[in-house]
Amino acid sequence: MTVVFNPEMKSLLQKQVRITINQKREAIGTLVGIDQFMNLSLRRVQIKAPFDPKPVVVDSCVIRGASVLSLEAINT
């Protein structure tokens, strides 16, 4: 899933990103892949939800592009 159609998105690969998802959820992890539908593949991910005080930590996940509200690089 490493096909990248947008050069700006390619610059975010292998970097820490913060993704805002629908229902006020947020995922922070390393972006490792993206496809033409903007489905995002992440590694070492923390998923935060407003109704859960503790973030859920997973090794990898795929976020469907239709759920993404915003994507930003995190300076580490």
PDB file of C-alpha atoms in Angstrom:
ATOM      1  CA  MET A   1       0.000   0.000   0.000  1.00  0.00           C
ATOM      2  CA  THR A   2       2.851   2.411  -0.666  1.00  0.00           C
ATOM      3  CA  VAL A   3       1.521   3.840  -3.927  1.00  0.00           C
ATOM      4  CA  VAL A   4       1.542   7.629  -3.585  1.00  0.00           C
ATOM      5  CA  PHE A   5      -0.216   9.916  -6.056  1.00  0.00           C
ATOM      6  CA  ASN A   6       0.459  13.242  -4.361  1.00  0.00           C
ATOM      7  CA  PRO A   7       4.068  14.441  -3.873  1.00  0.00           C
ATOM      8  CA  GLU A   8       3.084  16.320  -0.705  1.00  0.00           C
ATOM      9  CA  MET A   9       1.804  13.093   0.819  1.00  0.00           C
ATOM     10  CA  LYS A  10       4.986  11.269  -0.208  1.00  0.00           C
ATOM     11  CA  SER A  11       6.991  13.688   1.939  1.00  0.00           C
ATOM     12  CA  LEU A  12       5.030  12.510   5.006  1.00  0.00           C
ATOM     13  CA  LEU A  13       5.922   8.830   4.590  1.00  0.00           C
ATOM     14  CA  GLN A  14       7.969   7.386   7.467  1.00  0.00           C
ATOM     15  CA  LYS A  15       7.188  10.453   9.611  1.00  0.00           C
ATOM     16  CA  GLN A  16       5.107  10.940  12.754  1.00  0.00           C
ATOM     17  CA  VAL A  17       1.649  12.254  11.892  1.00  0.00           C
ATOM     18  CA  ARG A  18      -1.510  13.262  13.734  1.00  0.00           C
ATOM     19  CA  ILE A  19      -4.755  12.280  12.040  1.00  0.00           C
ATOM     20  CA  THR A  20      -8.127  13.630  13.108  1.00  0.00           C
ATOM     21  CA  ILE A  21     -10.845  11.097  12.409  1.00  0.00           C
ATOM     22  CA  ASN A  22     -14.620  11.428  12.470  1.00  0.00           C
ATOM     23  CA  GLN A  23     -16.379  11.424  15.878  1.00  0.00           C
ATOM     24  CA  LYS A  24     -13.545  13.539  17.385  1.00  0.00           C
ATOM     25  CA  ARG A  25     -11.067  10.664  17.487  1.00  0.00           C
ATOM     26  CA  GLU A  26      -7.352  11.168  16.895  1.00  0.00           C
ATOM     27  CA  ALA A  27      -4.588   8.803  15.804  1.00  0.00           C
ATOM     28  CA  ILE A  28      -0.879   9.503  16.211  1.00  0.00           C
ATOM     29  CA  GLY A  29       1.676   7.234  14.575  1.00  0.00           C
ATOM     30  CA  THR A  30       4.189   6.687  11.783  1.00  0.00           C
ATOM     31  CA  LEU A  31       2.714   6.937   8.281  1.00  0.00           C
ATOM     32  CA  VAL A  32       3.959   3.959   6.253  1.00  0.00           C
ATOM     33  CA  GLY A  33       1.549   3.863   3.318  1.00  0.00           C
ATOM     34  CA  ILE A  34      -1.217   5.609   1.439  1.00  0.00           C
ATOM     35  CA  ASP A  35      -3.319   4.699  -1.587  1.00  0.00           C
ATOM     36  CA  GLN A  36      -5.365   6.551  -4.204  1.00  0.00           C
ATOM     37  CA  PHE A  37      -8.410   6.626  -1.887  1.00  0.00           C
ATOM     38  CA  MET A  38      -6.309   8.226   0.879  1.00  0.00           C
ATOM     39  CA  ASN A  39      -6.522   5.104   3.024  1.00  0.00           C
ATOM     40  CA  LEU A  40      -3.648   5.489   5.476  1.00  0.00           C
ATOM     41  CA  SER A  41      -1.445   2.753   6.896  1.00  0.00           C
ATOM     42  CA  LEU A  42       0.195   3.533  10.251  1.00  0.00           C
ATOM     43  CA  ARG A  43       2.646   1.830  12.620  1.00  0.00           C
ATOM     44  CA  ARG A  44       3.054   2.292  16.401  1.00  0.00           C
ATOM     45  CA  VAL A  45      -0.273   4.075  16.759  1.00  0.00           C
ATOM     46  CA  GLN A  46      -2.014   5.754  19.699  1.00  0.00           C
ATOM     47  CA  ILE A  47      -5.743   6.200  19.161  1.00  0.00           C
ATOM     48  CA  LYS A  48      -7.474   8.725  21.408  1.00  0.00           C
ATOM     49  CA  ALA A  49     -11.228   9.086  21.785  1.00  0.00           C
ATOM     50  CA  PRO A  50     -13.029  11.825  23.746  1.00  0.00           C
ATOM     51  CA  PHE A  51     -15.034   9.257  25.738  1.00  0.00           C
ATOM     52  CA  ASP A  52     -12.004   7.169  26.785  1.00  0.00           C
ATOM     53  CA  PRO A  53      -9.391   8.721  29.112  1.00  0.00           C
ATOM     54  CA  LYS A  54      -6.656   6.220  28.109  1.00  0.00           C
ATOM     55  CA  PRO A  55      -5.409   6.034  24.511  1.00  0.00           C
ATOM     56  CA  VAL A  56      -5.463   2.652  22.789  1.00  0.00           C
ATOM     57  CA  VAL A  57      -2.006   1.618  21.549  1.00  0.00           C
ATOM     58  CA  VAL A  58      -1.716  -0.711  18.546  1.00  0.00           C
ATOM     59  CA  ASP A  59       1.238  -1.904  16.486  1.00  0.00           C
ATOM     60  CA  SER A  60      -0.372  -1.137  13.121  1.00  0.00           C
ATOM     61  CA  CYS A  61      -3.670  -0.007  11.645  1.00  0.00           C
ATOM     62  CA  VAL A  62      -5.330   1.194   8.458  1.00  0.00           C
ATOM     63  CA  ILE A  63      -7.552   4.266   8.534  1.00  0.00           C
ATOM     64  CA  ARG A  64     -10.106   4.553   5.784  1.00  0.00           C
ATOM     65  CA  GLY A  65      -9.691   7.731   3.753  1.00  0.00           C
ATOM     66  CA  ALA A  66     -13.376   8.652   4.030  1.00  0.00           C
ATOM     67  CA  SER A  67     -12.947   8.931   7.829  1.00  0.00           C
ATOM     68  CA  VAL A  68     -10.002  11.351   7.713  1.00  0.00           C
ATOM     69  CA  LEU A  69     -10.796  14.963   8.596  1.00  0.00           C
ATOM     70  CA  SER A  70      -7.212  16.255   8.829  1.00  0.00           C
ATOM     71  CA  LEU A  71      -3.631  15.064   8.582  1.00  0.00           C
ATOM     72  CA  GLU A  72      -0.597  16.902   9.939  1.00  0.00           C
ATOM     73  CA  ALA A  73       3.066  16.135  10.488  1.00  0.00           C
ATOM     74  CA  ILE A  74       4.352  16.175  14.051  1.00  0.00           C
ATOM     75  CA  ASN A  75       7.765  17.723  14.631  1.00  0.00           C
ATOM     76  CA  THR A  76       9.688  15.334  16.860  1.00  0.00           C
TER      77      THR A  76
END
